[in-house]
JSON list of C-alpha atoms in Angstrom, two decimals:
[
{"chain": "G", "resi": 1, "resn": "UNK", "atom": "CA", "xyz": [12.34, 45.49, -34.49]},
{"chain": "G", "resi": 2, "resn": "UNK", "atom": "CA", "xyz": [11.34, 49.09, -33.82]},
{"chain": "G", "resi": 3, "resn": "UNK", "atom": "CA", "xyz": [13.74, 51.95, -34.37]},
{"chain": "G", "resi": 4, "resn": "UNK", "atom": "CA", "xyz": [15.65, 52.71, -31.16]},
{"chain": "G", "resi": 5, "resn": "UNK", "atom": "CA", "xyz": [15.59, 56.35, -30.01]},
{"chain": "G", "resi": 6, "resn": "UNK", "atom": "CA", "xyz": [18.79, 58.38, -29.96]},
{"chain": "G", "resi": 7, "resn": "UNK", "atom": "CA", "xyz": [18.76, 58.84, -26.18]},
{"chain": "G", "resi": 8, "resn": "UNK", "atom": "CA", "xyz": [18.92, 55.04, -25.78]},
{"chain": "G", "resi": 9, "resn": "UNK", "atom": "CA", "xyz": [22.04, 54.69, -27.94]},
{"chain": "G", "resi": 10, "resn": "UNK", "atom": "CA", "xyz": [25.35, 55.03, -26.15]},
{"chain": "G", "resi": 11, "resn": "UNK", "atom": "CA", "xyz": [28.69, 55.75, -27.78]},
{"chain": "G", "resi": 12, "resn": "UNK", "atom": "CA", "xyz": [31.55, 53.62, -26.41]},
{"chain": "G", "resi": 13, "resn": "UNK", "atom": "CA", "xyz": [34.74, 55.61, -25.61]},
{"chain": "G", "resi": 14, "resn": "UNK", "atom": "CA", "xyz": [37.97, 54.58, -27.37]},
{"chain": "G", "resi": 15, "resn": "UNK", "atom": "CA", "xyz": [39.83, 53.55, -24.19]},
{"chain": "G", "resi": 16, "resn": "UNK", "atom": "CA", "xyz": [37.09, 51.07, -23.10]},
{"chain": "G", "resi": 17, "resn": "UNK", "atom": "CA", "xyz": [36.40, 47.51, -24.26]},
{"chain": "G", "resi": 18, "resn": "UNK", "atom": "CA", "xyz": [32.88, 46.07, -23.89]},
{"chain": "G", "resi": 19, "resn": "UNK", "atom": "CA", "xyz": [32.02, 42.36, -23.61]},
{"chain": "G", "resi": 20, "resn": "UNK", "atom": "CA", "xyz": [28.32, 41.45, -23.68]},
{"chain": "G", "resi": 21, "resn": "UNK", "atom": "CA", "xyz": [27.00, 37.98, -22.79]},
{"chain": "G", "resi": 22, "resn": "UNK", "atom": "CA", "xyz": [23.69, 37.62, -24.63]},
{"chain": "G", "resi": 23, "resn": "UNK", "atom": "CA", "xyz": [22.45, 34.52, -22.76]},
{"chain": "G", "resi": 24, "resn": "UNK", "atom": "CA", "xyz": [23.13, 35.71, -19.20]},
{"chain": "G", "resi": 25, "resn": "UNK", "atom": "CA", "xyz": [22.47, 39.35, -20.14]},
{"chain": "G", "resi": 26, "resn": "UNK", "atom": "CA", "xyz": [25.64, 40.63, -18.43]},
{"chain": "G", "resi": 27, "resn": "UNK", "atom": "CA", "xyz": [27.76, 43.50, -19.75]},
{"chain": "G", "resi": 28, "resn": "UNK", "atom": "CA", "xyz": [31.44, 43.68, -18.78]},
{"chain": "G", "resi": 29, "resn": "UNK", "atom": "CA", "xyz": [33.36, 46.93, -19.16]},
{"chain": "G", "resi": 30, "resn": "UNK", "atom": "CA", "xyz": [37.17, 46.81, -19.27]},
{"chain": "G", "resi": 31, "resn": "UNK", "atom": "CA", "xyz": [38.82, 50.20, -18.85]},
{"chain": "G", "resi": 32, "resn": "UNK", "atom": "CA", "xyz": [42.33, 51.51, -18.21]},
{"chain": "G", "resi": 33, "resn": "UNK", "atom": "CA", "xyz": [41.88, 51.38, -14.41]},
{"chain": "G", "resi": 34, "resn": "UNK", "atom": "CA", "xyz": [39.75, 48.29, -13.80]},
{"chain": "G", "resi": 35, "resn": "UNK", "atom": "CA", "xyz": [37.11, 45.86, -15.00]},
{"chain": "G", "resi": 36, "resn": "UNK", "atom": "CA", "xyz": [33.47, 45.90, -13.87]},
{"chain": "G", "resi": 37, "resn": "UNK", "atom": "CA", "xyz": [30.31, 43.90, -14.72]},
{"chain": "G", "resi": 38, "resn": "UNK", "atom": "CA", "xyz": [26.61, 44.73, -14.64]},
{"chain": "G", "resi": 39, "resn": "UNK", "atom": "CA", "xyz": [23.54, 42.47, -14.88]},
{"chain": "G", "resi": 40, "resn": "UNK", "atom": "CA", "xyz": [20.85, 44.02, -17.05]},
{"chain": "G", "resi": 41, "resn": "UNK", "atom": "CA", "xyz": [17.05, 43.74, -17.04]},
{"chain": "G", "resi": 42, "resn": "UNK", "atom": "CA", "xyz": [16.73, 44.58, -20.74]},
{"chain": "G", "resi": 43, "resn": "UNK", "atom": "CA", "xyz": [18.40, 43.36, -23.96]},
{"chain": "G", "resi": 44, "resn": "UNK", "atom": "CA", "xyz": [21.20, 45.25, -25.73]},
{"chain": "G", "resi": 45, "resn": "UNK", "atom": "CA", "xyz": [22.18, 45.39, -29.38]},
{"chain": "G", "resi": 46, "resn": "UNK", "atom": "CA", "xyz": [25.79, 46.04, -30.39]},
{"chain": "G", "resi": 47, "resn": "UNK", "atom": "CA", "xyz": [26.24, 46.50, -34.16]},
{"chain": "G", "resi": 48, "resn": "UNK", "atom": "CA", "xyz": [29.51, 45.04, -35.48]},
{"chain": "G", "resi": 49, "resn": "UNK", "atom": "CA", "xyz": [32.35, 47.41, -36.42]},
{"chain": "G", "resi": 50, "resn": "UNK", "atom": "CA", "xyz": [30.62, 50.29, -34.60]},
{"chain": "G", "resi": 51, "resn": "UNK", "atom": "CA", "xyz": [31.38, 51.60, -31.13]},
{"chain": "G", "resi": 52, "resn": "UNK", "atom": "CA", "xyz": [27.70, 51.92, -30.19]},
{"chain": "G", "resi": 53, "resn": "UNK", "atom": "CA", "xyz": [25.37, 50.19, -27.71]},
{"chain": "G", "resi": 54, "resn": "UNK", "atom": "CA", "xyz": [21.63, 50.24, -28.42]},
{"chain": "G", "resi": 55, "resn": "UNK", "atom": "CA", "xyz": [19.21, 49.57, -25.56]},
{"chain": "G", "resi": 56, "resn": "UNK", "atom": "CA", "xyz": [16.15, 47.70, -26.85]},
{"chain": "G", "resi": 57, "resn": "UNK", "atom": "CA", "xyz": [12.58, 47.44, -25.57]},
{"chain": "G", "resi": 58, "resn": "UNK", "atom": "CA", "xyz": [12.83, 43.66, -25.17]},
{"chain": "G", "resi": 59, "resn": "UNK", "atom": "CA", "xyz": [12.62, 42.88, -21.46]},
{"chain": "G", "resi": 60, "resn": "UNK", "atom": "CA", "xyz": [14.22, 39.95, -19.62]},
{"chain": "G", "resi": 61, "resn": "UNK", "atom": "CA", "xyz": [11.97, 40.21, -16.54]},
{"chain": "G", "resi": 62, "resn": "UNK", "atom": "CA", "xyz": [8.17, 40.11, -16.32]},
{"chain": "G", "resi": 63, "resn": "UNK", "atom": "CA", "xyz": [6.53, 43.53, -16.60]},
{"chain": "G", "resi": 64, "resn": "UNK", "atom": "CA", "xyz": [3.12, 44.72, -15.38]},
{"chain": "G", "resi": 65, "resn": "UNK", "atom": "CA", "xyz": [0.19, 45.94, -17.49]},
{"chain": "G", "resi": 66, "resn": "UNK", "atom": "CA", "xyz": [1.55, 49.50, -17.56]},
{"chain": "G", "resi": 67, "resn": "UNK", "atom": "CA", "xyz": [4.13, 48.04, -19.94]},
{"chain": "G", "resi": 68, "resn": "UNK", "atom": "CA", "xyz": [5.26, 50.87, -22.21]},
{"chain": "G", "resi": 69, "resn": "UNK", "atom": "CA", "xyz": [6.01, 53.38, -19.45]},
{"chain": "G", "resi": 70, "resn": "UNK", "atom": "CA", "xyz": [7.80, 50.72, -17.37]},
{"chain": "G", "resi": 71, "resn": "UNK", "atom": "CA", "xyz": [10.02, 49.72, -20.31]},
{"chain": "G", "resi": 72, "resn": "UNK", "atom": "CA", "xyz": [10.98, 53.34, -21.00]},
{"chain": "G", "resi": 73, "resn": "UNK", "atom": "CA", "xyz": [11.99, 53.84, -17.36]},
{"chain": "G", "resi": 74, "resn": "UNK", "atom": "CA", "xyz": [14.08, 50.64, -17.45]},
{"chain": "G", "resi": 75, "resn": "UNK", "atom": "CA", "xyz": [15.70, 51.80, -20.72]},
{"chain": "G", "resi": 76, "resn": "UNK", "atom": "CA", "xyz": [16.65, 55.17, -19.21]},
{"chain": "G", "resi": 77, "resn": "UNK", "atom": "CA", "xyz": [18.01, 53.60, -16.02]},
{"chain": "G", "resi": 78, "resn": "UNK", "atom": "CA", "xyz": [20.05, 51.09, -18.02]},
{"chain": "G", "resi": 79, "resn": "UNK", "atom": "CA", "xyz": [21.52, 53.87, -20.18]},
{"chain": "G", "resi": 80, "resn": "UNK", "atom": "CA", "xyz": [22.50, 55.84, -17.06]},
{"chain": "G", "resi": 81, "resn": "UNK", "atom": "CA", "xyz": [24.06, 52.76, -15.40]},
{"chain": "G", "resi": 82, "resn": "UNK", "atom": "CA", "xyz": [26.13, 51.93, -18.50]},
{"chain": "G", "resi": 83, "resn": "UNK", "atom": "CA", "xyz": [27.42, 55.52, -18.76]},
{"chain": "G", "resi": 84, "resn": "UNK", "atom": "CA", "xyz": [28.28, 55.37, -15.05]},
{"chain": "G", "resi": 85, "resn": "UNK", "atom": "CA", "xyz": [30.16, 52.10, -15.70]},
{"chain": "G", "resi": 86, "resn": "UNK", "atom": "CA", "xyz": [32.28, 53.89, -18.32]},
{"chain": "G", "resi": 87, "resn": "UNK", "atom": "CA", "xyz": [33.18, 56.63, -15.83]},
{"chain": "G", "resi": 88, "resn": "UNK", "atom": "CA", "xyz": [34.03, 54.15, -13.05]},
{"chain": "G", "resi": 89, "resn": "UNK", "atom": "CA", "xyz": [36.39, 52.09, -15.22]},
{"chain": "G", "resi": 90, "resn": "UNK", "atom": "CA", "xyz": [38.20, 54.99, -16.88]},
{"chain": "G", "resi": 91, "resn": "UNK", "atom": "CA", "xyz": [38.63, 57.71, -14.22]},
{"chain": "G", "resi": 92, "resn": "UNK", "atom": "CA", "xyz": [39.35, 58.07, -10.53]},
{"chain": "G", "resi": 93, "resn": "UNK", "atom": "CA", "xyz": [36.19, 59.11, -8.69]},
{"chain": "G", "resi": 94, "resn": "UNK", "atom": "CA", "xyz": [36.35, 61.52, -5.77]},
{"chain": "G", "resi": 95, "resn": "UNK", "atom": "CA", "xyz": [34.18, 63.94, -3.83]},
{"chain": "G", "resi": 96, "resn": "UNK", "atom": "CA", "xyz": [35.33, 66.99, -1.88]},
{"chain": "G", "resi": 97, "resn": "UNK", "atom": "CA", "xyz": [33.49, 68.34, 1.15]},
{"chain": "G", "resi": 98, "resn": "UNK", "atom": "CA", "xyz": [34.24, 71.63, 2.88]},
{"chain": "G", "resi": 99, "resn": "UNK", "atom": "CA", "xyz": [33.32, 72.64, 6.41]},
{"chain": "G", "resi": 100, "resn": "UNK", "atom": "CA", "xyz": [32.20, 76.26, 6.78]},
{"chain": "G", "resi": 101, "resn": "UNK", "atom": "CA", "xyz": [31.53, 77.66, 10.22]},
{"chain": "G", "resi": 102, "resn": "UNK", "atom": "CA", "xyz": [33.31, 78.70, 13.39]},
{"chain": "G", "resi": 103, "resn": "UNK", "atom": "CA", "xyz": [34.92, 75.62, 14.94]},
{"chain": "G", "resi": 104, "resn": "UNK", "atom": "CA", "xyz": [33.61, 73.15, 12.33]},
{"chain": "G", "resi": 105, "resn": "UNK", "atom": "CA", "xyz": [36.43, 70.62, 12.01]},
{"chain": "G", "resi": 106, "resn": "UNK", "atom": "CA", "xyz": [37.12, 67.04, 10.94]},
{"chain": "G", "resi": 107, "resn": "UNK", "atom": "CA", "xyz": [39.91, 64.85, 12.37]},
{"chain": "G", "resi": 108, "resn": "UNK", "atom": "CA", "xyz": [41.06, 61.31, 11.75]},
{"chain": "G", "resi": 109, "resn": "UNK", "atom": "CA", "xyz": [41.50, 59.48, 15.07]},
{"chain": "G", "resi": 110, "resn": "UNK", "atom": "CA", "xyz": [45.21, 58.72, 15.61]},
{"chain": "G", "resi": 111, "resn": "UNK", "atom": "CA", "xyz": [45.00, 55.18, 17.01]},
{"chain": "G", "resi": 112, "resn": "UNK", "atom": "CA", "xyz": [42.34, 54.06, 14.54]},
{"chain": "G", "resi": 113, "resn": "UNK", "atom": "CA", "xyz": [42.86, 55.01, 10.89]},
{"chain": "G", "resi": 114, "resn": "UNK", "atom": "CA", "xyz": [39.33, 54.06, 9.87]},
{"chain": "G", "resi": 115, "resn": "UNK", "atom": "CA", "xyz": [37.46, 56.49, 12.17]},
{"chain": "G", "resi": 116, "resn": "UNK", "atom": "CA", "xyz": [36.67, 60.17, 11.58]},
{"chain": "G", "resi": 117, "resn": "UNK", "atom": "CA", "xyz": [35.82, 62.65, 14.32]},
{"chain": "G", "resi": 118, "resn": "UNK", "atom": "CA", "xyz": [33.59, 65.64, 13.56]},
{"chain": "G", "resi": 119, "resn": "UNK", "atom": "CA", "xyz": [33.25, 68.85, 15.59]},
{"chain": "G", "resi": 120, "resn": "UNK", "atom": "CA", "xyz": [30.17, 70.57, 14.20]},
{"chain": "G", "resi": 121, "resn": "UNK", "atom": "CA", "xyz": [29.03, 72.94, 16.93]},
{"chain": "G", "resi": 122, "resn": "UNK", "atom": "CA", "xyz": [27.01, 70.35, 18.82]},
{"chain": "G", "resi": 123, "resn": "UNK", "atom": "CA", "xyz": [27.52, 69.59, 22.53]},
{"chain": "G", "resi": 124, "resn": "UNK", "atom": "CA", "xyz": [28.99, 66.21, 21.55]},
{"chain": "G", "resi": 125, "resn": "UNK", "atom": "CA", "xyz": [31.48, 64.86, 19.01]},
{"chain": "G", "resi": 126, "resn": "UNK", "atom": "CA", "xyz": [30.34, 62.77, 16.05]},
{"chain": "G", "resi": 127, "resn": "UNK", "atom": "CA", "xyz": [32.27, 59.60, 15.15]},
{"chain": "G", "resi": 128, "resn": "UNK", "atom": "CA", "xyz": [32.11, 58.07, 11.67]},
{"chain": "G", "resi": 129, "resn": "UNK", "atom": "CA", "xyz": [33.51, 54.67, 10.66]},
{"chain": "G", "resi": 130, "resn": "UNK", "atom": "CA", "xyz": [35.04, 54.67, 7.16]},
{"chain": "G", "resi": 131, "resn": "UNK", "atom": "CA", "xyz": [33.87, 51.76, 4.93]},
{"chain": "G", "resi": 132, "resn": "UNK", "atom": "CA", "xyz": [36.51, 49.27, 3.72]},
{"chain": "G", "resi": 133, "resn": "UNK", "atom": "CA", "xyz": [36.36, 50.05, -0.01]},
{"chain": "G", "resi": 134, "resn": "UNK", "atom": "CA", "xyz": [36.69, 53.86, 0.40]},
{"chain": "G", "resi": 135, "resn": "UNK", "atom": "CA", "xyz": [39.61, 56.11, 1.27]},
{"chain": "G", "resi": 136, "resn": "UNK", "atom": "CA", "xyz": [38.97, 59.36, 3.12]},
{"chain": "G", "resi": 137, "resn": "UNK", "atom": "CA", "xyz": [41.65, 62.00, 3.69]},
{"chain": "G", "resi": 138, "resn": "UNK", "atom": "CA", "xyz": [41.57, 65.24, 5.68]},
{"chain": "G", "resi": 139, "resn": "UNK", "atom": "CA", "xyz": [44.36, 67.41, 4.30]},
{"chain": "G", "resi": 140, "resn": "UNK", "atom": "CA", "xyz": [43.07, 70.48, 6.13]},
{"chain": "G", "resi": 141, "resn": "UNK", "atom": "CA", "xyz": [40.83, 70.54, 9.18]},
{"chain": "G", "resi": 142, "resn": "UNK", "atom": "CA", "xyz": [38.06, 72.05, 7.05]},
{"chain": "G", "resi": 143, "resn": "UNK", "atom": "CA", "xyz": [38.35, 69.90, 3.90]},
{"chain": "G", "resi": 144, "resn": "UNK", "atom": "CA", "xyz": [37.55, 66.24, 3.38]},
{"chain": "G", "resi": 145, "resn": "UNK", "atom": "CA", "xyz": [38.43, 64.16, 0.28]},
{"chain": "G", "resi": 146, "resn": "UNK", "atom": "CA", "xyz": [36.57, 60.90, -0.43]},
{"chain": "G", "resi": 147, "resn": "UNK", "atom": "CA", "xyz": [38.17, 58.53, -2.98]},
{"chain": "G", "resi": 148, "resn": "UNK", "atom": "CA", "xyz": [36.94, 55.17, -4.21]},
{"chain": "G", "resi": 149, "resn": "UNK", "atom": "CA", "xyz": [35.98, 52.98, -7.10]},
{"chain": "G", "resi": 150, "resn": "UNK", "atom": "CA", "xyz": [32.20, 52.88, -6.67]},
{"chain": "G", "resi": 151, "resn": "UNK", "atom": "CA", "xyz": [30.34, 56.02, -7.81]},
{"chain": "G", "resi": 152, "resn": "UNK", "atom": "CA", "xyz": [27.17, 55.25, -5.84]},
{"chain": "G", "resi": 153, "resn": "UNK", "atom": "CA", "xyz": [29.04, 54.46, -2.61]},
{"chain": "G", "resi": 154, "resn": "UNK", "atom": "CA", "xyz": [31.05, 57.71, -2.74]},
{"chain": "G", "resi": 155, "resn": "UNK", "atom": "CA", "xyz": [27.93, 59.81, -3.26]},
{"chain": "G", "resi": 156, "resn": "UNK", "atom": "CA", "xyz": [26.07, 57.92, -0.53]},
{"chain": "G", "resi": 157, "resn": "UNK", "atom": "CA", "xyz": [28.87, 58.39, 2.06]},
{"chain": "G", "resi": 158, "resn": "UNK", "atom": "CA", "xyz": [29.30, 62.08, 1.18]},
{"chain": "G", "resi": 159, "resn": "UNK", "atom": "CA", "xyz": [25.52, 62.57, 1.56]},
{"chain": "G", "resi": 160, "resn": "UNK", "atom": "CA", "xyz": [25.58, 60.85, 4.98]},
{"chain": "G", "resi": 161, "resn": "UNK", "atom": "CA", "xyz": [28.47, 63.06, 6.14]},
{"chain": "G", "resi": 162, "resn": "UNK", "atom": "CA", "xyz": [26.73, 66.17, 4.77]},
{"chain": "G", "resi": 163, "resn": "UNK", "atom": "CA", "xyz": [23.53, 65.24, 6.64]},
{"chain": "G", "resi": 164, "resn": "UNK", "atom": "CA", "xyz": [25.34, 65.71, 9.98]},
{"chain": "G", "resi": 165, "resn": "UNK", "atom": "CA", "xyz": [25.21, 69.49, 9.43]},
{"chain": "G", "resi": 166, "resn": "UNK", "atom": "CA", "xyz": [23.38, 70.64, 6.31]},
{"chain": "G", "resi": 167, "resn": "UNK", "atom": "CA", "xyz": [24.15, 74.21, 5.24]},
{"chain": "G", "resi": 168, "resn": "UNK", "atom": "CA", "xyz": [21.73, 76.71, 6.72]},
{"chain": "G", "resi": 169, "resn": "UNK", "atom": "CA", "xyz": [20.20, 79.38, 4.47]},
{"chain": "G", "resi": 170, "resn": "UNK", "atom": "CA", "xyz": [20.82, 82.46, 6.66]},
{"chain": "G", "resi": 171, "resn": "UNK", "atom": "CA", "xyz": [24.57, 82.34, 7.43]},
{"chain": "G", "resi": 172, "resn": "UNK", "atom": "CA", "xyz": [25.70, 79.57, 5.08]},
{"chain": "G", "resi": 173, "resn": "UNK", "atom": "CA", "xyz": [27.33, 77.48, 7.82]},
{"chain": "G", "resi": 174, "resn": "UNK", "atom": "CA", "xyz": [27.50, 73.71, 7.46]},
{"chain": "G", "resi": 175, "resn": "UNK", "atom": "CA", "xyz": [29.04, 70.97, 5.32]},
{"chain": "G", "resi": 176, "resn": "UNK", "atom": "CA", "xyz": [29.04, 71.76, 1.60]},
{"chain": "G", "resi": 177, "resn": "UNK", "atom": "CA", "xyz": [30.13, 69.98, -1.56]},
{"chain": "G", "resi": 178, "resn": "UNK", "atom": "CA", "xyz": [33.13, 71.60, -3.26]},
{"chain": "G", "resi": 179, "resn": "UNK", "atom": "CA", "xyz": [31.31, 73.54, -6.02]},
{"chain": "G", "resi": 180, "resn": "UNK", "atom": "CA", "xyz": [28.07, 74.10, -4.12]},
{"chain": "G", "resi": 181, "resn": "UNK", "atom": "CA", "xyz": [26.90, 77.67, -3.66]},
{"chain": "G", "resi": 182, "resn": "UNK", "atom": "CA", "xyz": [24.21, 78.57, -1.16]},
{"chain": "G", "resi": 183, "resn": "UNK", "atom": "CA", "xyz": [21.76, 81.35, -1.92]},
{"chain": "G", "resi": 184, "resn": "UNK", "atom": "CA", "xyz": [21.47, 83.17, 1.39]},
{"chain": "G", "resi": 185, "resn": "UNK", "atom": "CA", "xyz": [18.09, 84.38, 2.59]},
{"chain": "G", "resi": 186, "resn": "UNK", "atom": "CA", "xyz": [17.60, 87.88, 3.87]},
{"chain": "G", "resi": 187, "resn": "UNK", "atom": "CA", "xyz": [17.35, 88.11, 7.66]},
{"chain": "G", "resi": 188, "resn": "UNK", "atom": "CA", "xyz": [14.72, 89.80, 9.77]},
{"chain": "G", "resi": 189, "resn": "UNK", "atom": "CA", "xyz": [14.28, 93.50, 8.97]},
{"chain": "G", "resi": 190, "resn": "UNK", "atom": "CA", "xyz": [14.19, 96.00, 11.84]}
]
């Protein structure tokens, strides 16, 4: 077996327990908040008495002729997915969006709890149906909090909401992520 690079070795946090099924190639992560599983396309090695996961170059699926590059991409993706699994099982995941602009508001519809209403300066209102596994709160009319257990789903929903009114580069109006800063362009000179 070849030596595995350092970027493909992952340190397991103390508050997380890992169970790896070698035959089915499934890794299960048990954290303080929940338990989650992931099916892998590549083999893992877990040395005994060490809190380390090593991602090997042995593939489970068939790979094309451009083998080496393909394996490295699968190794990197697997490492990122396992690290994401650790975050999902140990912490609460949320995303904050802020609405900047005159009259840009978000409301939750009173009769239906699972529908959001956006006023974004268009001639019409925009309605958005909240997915079942996510919780969305509007504490202020200009701030939106998205909570959930799936990291990818939260980022996808926040990107969809942000796409309704992306921040413009001249005045900075639009829907922004919480820590996002827009570099404003200089306007027309007279």
